[in-house]
Amino acid sequence: MREMTSASPPPPDARAKSLLAFELLVIIPTIAVISLLLAADSSVLTLDLVLWVGLVALVELLPIPAWRGVHLSLGFPLLMSVGMLFAPAAAAATALVGSMDPRELRREVSFLRAFFNRCQVALSVLLASSLFHSVAEIRVSTWWRLVVAAMIAAVADYVVNSSLVTVFTSIRVGLPPTRVMRELRIGRLSEFLVSYLGLGVFGLTVAVLYARVWFWTIPAFLAPSLFARQVFFRSQALEEAHKELQEREQ
């Protein structure tokens, strides 16, 4: 799962200025790095990426509401596949364009907030893809090397994404980052990390199938994604019921 920031009304002036500074601190370097990499080698932008952008945008329209307006998206394994199949700059550009937020369509989120969300996702994918390609290549590496590389990429993506969303949310709601991080995860930390690694390996599976049979393997991705969405909703409901039971006991 991937975390997206809240679309709630702006906080008091002091925090609003801090949020603006943090958003620009993420947006400007991300756009600069992606632009420089694409300018150095624009051949990495292929027609196949248009199909991936459309599929990522479609999947991103099915977010899972989390804590205080933060959303979890299902696009993580799909963007992992893009990062494994294509160059880091191309994967990051795909994430930047395809990371659609339904709140953008409803005009519930400002342009700058939406752009920040897209940039933090693109930055996560850029680092994950770079690490994956430094360890393995989808068409030539052995299976165990691919699995190791996929797990490394998944961890890198999680660390960057969760760190940026945690800092952003901490500034917005005025709570310590440790408290925010506890609230953002679903279930126990160990279970959440195992699920994240599993989705990374699932992204690897989709990438390997795509490399062999092209885009016809992608519909097979949608059914497990919808199932995963229902599983996370179920986990969320159980977590809330457990908290409510504890409160009643106290």
Short mmCIF file of C-alpha atoms in Angstrom, two decimals:
data_model
loop_
_atom_site.label_atom_id
_atom_site.label_comp_id
_atom_site.label_asym_id
_atom_site.label_seq_id
_atom_site.Cartn_x
_atom_site.Cartn_y
_atom_site.Cartn_z
CA MET A 1 0.00 0.00 0.00
CA ARG A 2 1.08 3.57 -0.53
CA GLU A 3 0.25 6.57 1.65
CA MET A 4 -1.15 9.85 0.30
CA THR A 5 -1.48 13.04 2.32
CA SER A 6 -4.70 14.59 3.54
CA ALA A 7 -6.94 17.02 1.68
CA SER A 8 -8.37 18.68 4.80
CA PRO A 9 -8.57 22.49 5.22
CA PRO A 10 -5.32 24.38 5.90
CA PRO A 11 -4.04 24.48 9.52
CA PRO A 12 -3.15 27.68 11.44
CA ASP A 13 -0.72 30.09 9.78
CA ALA A 14 2.47 28.83 11.44
CA ARG A 15 1.90 25.24 10.39
CA ALA A 16 0.61 26.34 6.98
CA LYS A 17 3.93 28.06 6.27
CA SER A 18 5.87 25.03 7.44
CA LEU A 19 3.76 22.79 5.21
CA LEU A 20 4.34 25.03 2.22
CA ALA A 21 8.09 25.00 2.82
CA PHE A 22 8.11 21.21 3.16
CA GLU A 23 6.03 20.73 0.00
CA LEU A 24 8.41 22.92 -2.02
CA LEU A 25 11.40 21.15 -0.47
CA VAL A 26 10.09 17.89 -1.96
CA ILE A 27 8.61 19.19 -5.23
CA ILE A 28 11.50 21.28 -6.57
CA PRO A 29 14.35 18.73 -6.18
CA THR A 30 12.15 15.88 -7.44
CA ILE A 31 11.17 17.69 -10.63
CA ALA A 32 14.75 18.89 -11.14
CA VAL A 33 16.25 15.39 -10.81
CA ILE A 34 13.68 13.73 -13.09
CA SER A 35 14.07 16.48 -15.69
CA LEU A 36 17.87 16.21 -15.69
CA LEU A 37 17.77 12.43 -16.02
CA LEU A 38 15.29 12.58 -18.91
CA ALA A 39 17.25 15.33 -20.62
CA ALA A 40 20.37 13.17 -20.43
CA ASP A 41 18.59 10.20 -22.04
CA SER A 42 15.10 10.84 -23.42
CA SER A 43 15.09 7.46 -25.20
CA VAL A 44 13.90 5.82 -21.95
CA LEU A 45 10.46 7.32 -22.62
CA THR A 46 8.76 4.67 -24.74
CA LEU A 47 5.19 4.27 -25.99
CA ASP A 48 4.60 1.40 -23.54
CA LEU A 49 4.66 3.91 -20.70
CA VAL A 50 1.39 5.45 -21.91
CA LEU A 51 -0.39 2.16 -21.16
CA TRP A 52 1.22 1.97 -17.72
CA VAL A 53 0.22 5.56 -16.92
CA GLY A 54 -3.40 4.74 -17.76
CA LEU A 55 -3.40 1.58 -15.66
CA VAL A 56 -1.75 3.29 -12.68
CA ALA A 57 -4.29 6.13 -12.87
CA LEU A 58 -7.14 3.59 -12.95
CA VAL A 59 -5.88 1.71 -9.90
CA GLU A 60 -5.16 4.92 -7.99
CA LEU A 61 -8.87 5.78 -8.19
CA LEU A 62 -9.50 3.03 -5.59
CA PRO A 63 -7.80 4.43 -2.46
CA ILE A 64 -8.28 3.17 1.10
CA PRO A 65 -9.09 5.91 3.67
CA ALA A 66 -6.75 5.74 6.66
CA TRP A 67 -6.12 8.16 9.54
CA ARG A 68 -7.09 11.86 9.54
CA GLY A 69 -7.63 12.10 5.80
CA VAL A 70 -4.50 10.17 4.79
CA HIS A 71 -5.17 7.62 2.06
CA LEU A 72 -3.50 4.32 1.17
CA SER A 73 -3.33 3.53 -2.54
CA LEU A 74 -3.16 0.24 -4.42
CA GLY A 75 -0.69 1.54 -6.99
CA PHE A 76 2.42 0.37 -5.14
CA PRO A 77 2.92 -3.10 -6.73
CA LEU A 78 2.09 -1.71 -10.17
CA LEU A 79 4.63 1.11 -9.85
CA MET A 80 7.15 -1.43 -8.56
CA SER A 81 6.60 -3.34 -11.82
CA VAL A 82 7.22 -0.16 -13.82
CA GLY A 83 10.38 0.53 -11.81
CA MET A 84 11.69 -2.97 -12.53
CA LEU A 85 10.87 -2.92 -16.25
CA PHE A 86 11.96 0.59 -17.17
CA ALA A 87 14.73 3.04 -16.35
CA PRO A 88 14.41 4.91 -13.02
CA ALA A 89 13.69 8.25 -14.70
CA ALA A 90 10.97 6.73 -16.90
CA ALA A 91 9.41 4.94 -13.91
CA ALA A 92 9.44 8.14 -11.86
CA ALA A 93 7.84 10.09 -14.71
CA THR A 94 5.14 7.42 -14.98
CA ALA A 95 4.47 7.71 -11.24
CA LEU A 96 4.36 11.50 -11.48
CA VAL A 97 1.77 11.51 -14.28
CA GLY A 98 -0.22 8.42 -13.33
CA SER A 99 -0.58 8.93 -9.56
CA MET A 100 -4.15 10.11 -9.81
CA ASP A 101 -6.01 11.09 -6.66
CA PRO A 102 -9.85 10.99 -6.88
CA ARG A 103 -9.91 14.04 -4.63
CA GLU A 104 -8.30 15.98 -7.49
CA LEU A 105 -11.34 15.24 -9.68
CA ARG A 106 -13.67 16.40 -6.90
CA ARG A 107 -11.52 19.50 -6.34
CA GLU A 108 -11.07 18.59 -2.68
CA VAL A 109 -7.31 19.07 -2.78
CA SER A 110 -5.29 22.08 -3.88
CA PHE A 111 -3.00 21.99 -6.91
CA LEU A 112 0.12 22.27 -4.76
CA ARG A 113 -1.00 19.47 -2.41
CA ALA A 114 -1.83 17.22 -5.37
CA PHE A 115 1.54 17.98 -6.96
CA PHE A 116 3.31 17.22 -3.68
CA ASN A 117 1.55 13.85 -3.49
CA ARG A 118 2.62 13.01 -7.03
CA CYS A 119 6.20 14.11 -6.40
CA GLN A 120 6.65 12.12 -3.19
CA VAL A 121 5.36 9.00 -4.99
CA ALA A 122 7.68 9.69 -7.95
CA LEU A 123 10.65 10.17 -5.60
CA SER A 124 9.89 6.85 -3.87
CA VAL A 125 9.69 5.04 -7.22
CA LEU A 126 12.87 6.72 -8.47
CA LEU A 127 14.92 5.46 -5.53
CA ALA A 128 13.30 2.00 -5.56
CA SER A 129 13.90 1.58 -9.30
CA SER A 130 17.51 2.76 -9.03
CA LEU A 131 18.26 0.25 -6.27
CA PHE A 132 16.53 -2.58 -8.14
CA HIS A 133 18.55 -1.98 -11.33
CA SER A 134 21.76 -1.74 -9.34
CA VAL A 135 21.17 -5.31 -8.08
CA ALA A 136 19.32 -7.11 -10.91
CA GLU A 137 17.83 -6.83 -14.40
CA ILE A 138 14.40 -8.25 -15.08
CA ARG A 139 15.30 -10.15 -18.28
CA VAL A 140 18.71 -11.61 -17.39
CA SER A 141 19.09 -12.06 -13.62
CA THR A 142 18.44 -15.28 -11.69
CA TRP A 143 15.16 -15.62 -9.79
CA TRP A 144 16.73 -15.32 -6.34
CA ARG A 145 18.58 -12.16 -7.35
CA LEU A 146 15.33 -10.70 -8.67
CA VAL A 147 13.51 -11.48 -5.41
CA VAL A 148 16.27 -9.88 -3.33
CA ALA A 149 16.29 -6.82 -5.56
CA ALA A 150 12.49 -6.56 -5.38
CA MET A 151 12.55 -6.66 -1.58
CA ILE A 152 15.26 -4.01 -1.42
CA ALA A 153 13.23 -1.82 -3.78
CA ALA A 154 10.06 -2.35 -1.72
CA VAL A 155 11.80 -1.37 1.52
CA ALA A 156 13.33 1.73 -0.10
CA ASP A 157 9.96 2.80 -1.50
CA TYR A 158 8.27 2.27 1.87
CA VAL A 159 10.92 4.21 3.80
CA VAL A 160 10.81 7.24 1.49
CA ASN A 161 7.02 7.29 1.09
CA SER A 162 6.16 6.73 4.76
CA SER A 163 8.82 9.18 5.96
CA LEU A 164 7.59 12.01 3.73
CA VAL A 165 3.92 11.42 4.54
CA THR A 166 4.71 11.09 8.26
CA VAL A 167 6.62 14.39 8.38
CA PHE A 168 3.91 16.14 6.36
CA THR A 169 1.09 14.82 8.55
CA SER A 170 3.04 15.55 11.72
CA ILE A 171 3.38 19.19 10.71
CA ARG A 172 -0.27 19.41 9.64
CA VAL A 173 -1.86 17.93 12.77
CA GLY A 174 0.78 19.03 15.28
CA LEU A 175 1.58 15.55 16.62
CA PRO A 176 4.97 13.82 17.08
CA PRO A 177 6.13 11.79 14.04
CA THR A 178 6.24 8.58 16.11
CA ARG A 179 2.54 8.93 16.96
CA VAL A 180 1.66 9.65 13.33
CA MET A 181 3.61 6.63 12.08
CA ARG A 182 1.79 4.34 14.52
CA GLU A 183 -1.58 5.62 13.36
CA LEU A 184 -0.80 5.33 9.64
CA ARG A 185 -0.02 1.64 9.57
CA ILE A 186 -2.78 -0.98 9.49
CA GLY A 187 -2.37 -3.82 11.98
CA ARG A 188 0.91 -4.77 13.63
CA LEU A 189 4.16 -3.38 12.24
CA SER A 190 5.52 -6.84 11.42
CA GLU A 191 2.34 -7.79 9.55
CA PHE A 192 2.32 -4.49 7.67
CA LEU A 193 5.96 -4.86 6.58
CA VAL A 194 5.44 -8.47 5.49
CA SER A 195 2.42 -7.36 3.44
CA TYR A 196 4.53 -4.60 1.87
CA LEU A 197 7.32 -7.02 0.95
CA GLY A 198 4.74 -9.43 -0.43
CA LEU A 199 3.29 -6.72 -2.65
CA GLY A 200 6.81 -5.94 -3.85
CA VAL A 201 7.31 -9.56 -4.89
CA PHE A 202 3.87 -9.49 -6.52
CA GLY A 203 5.03 -6.47 -8.52
CA LEU A 204 8.06 -8.51 -9.58
CA THR A 205 5.76 -11.31 -10.76
CA VAL A 206 3.75 -8.88 -12.88
CA ALA A 207 6.97 -7.44 -14.33
CA VAL A 208 8.35 -10.88 -15.25
CA LEU A 209 5.08 -11.89 -16.92
CA TYR A 210 4.95 -8.58 -18.78
CA ALA A 211 8.49 -9.09 -20.05
CA ARG A 212 7.42 -12.47 -21.47
CA VAL A 213 3.88 -11.96 -22.76
CA TRP A 214 3.63 -8.16 -22.91
CA PHE A 215 0.56 -6.24 -21.73
CA TRP A 216 -1.87 -9.18 -21.76
CA THR A 217 -0.74 -10.14 -18.27
CA ILE A 218 -1.92 -6.85 -16.73
CA PRO A 219 -5.64 -7.76 -16.36
CA ALA A 220 -4.49 -10.57 -14.05
CA PHE A 221 -3.16 -7.83 -11.75
CA LEU A 222 -6.54 -6.18 -11.21
CA ALA A 223 -8.34 -9.07 -9.48
CA PRO A 224 -5.68 -9.55 -6.74
CA SER A 225 -5.55 -5.76 -6.26
CA LEU A 226 -9.30 -5.59 -5.64
CA PHE A 227 -8.99 -8.54 -3.26
CA ALA A 228 -6.13 -6.82 -1.43
CA ARG A 229 -8.29 -3.71 -1.09
CA GLN A 230 -11.01 -5.71 0.63
CA VAL A 231 -8.45 -7.42 2.89
CA PHE A 232 -7.09 -4.05 4.04
CA PHE A 233 -10.61 -2.76 4.64
CA ARG A 234 -11.23 -5.86 6.77
CA SER A 235 -7.97 -5.37 8.67
CA GLN A 236 -8.87 -1.74 9.26
CA ALA A 237 -12.29 -2.69 10.64
CA LEU A 238 -10.76 -5.28 12.99
CA GLU A 239 -8.19 -2.75 14.20
CA GLU A 240 -10.91 -0.21 14.98
CA ALA A 241 -13.02 -2.85 16.75
CA HIS A 242 -10.01 -3.86 18.86
CA LYS A 243 -9.37 -0.25 19.90
CA GLU A 244 -13.02 0.24 20.76
CA LEU A 245 -13.02 -2.92 22.89
CA GLN A 246 -9.92 -1.72 24.77
CA GLU A 247 -11.55 1.65 25.44
CA ARG A 248 -14.67 -0.06 26.81
CA GLU A 249 -12.57 -2.25 29.10
CA GLN A 250 -10.74 0.79 30.45
#
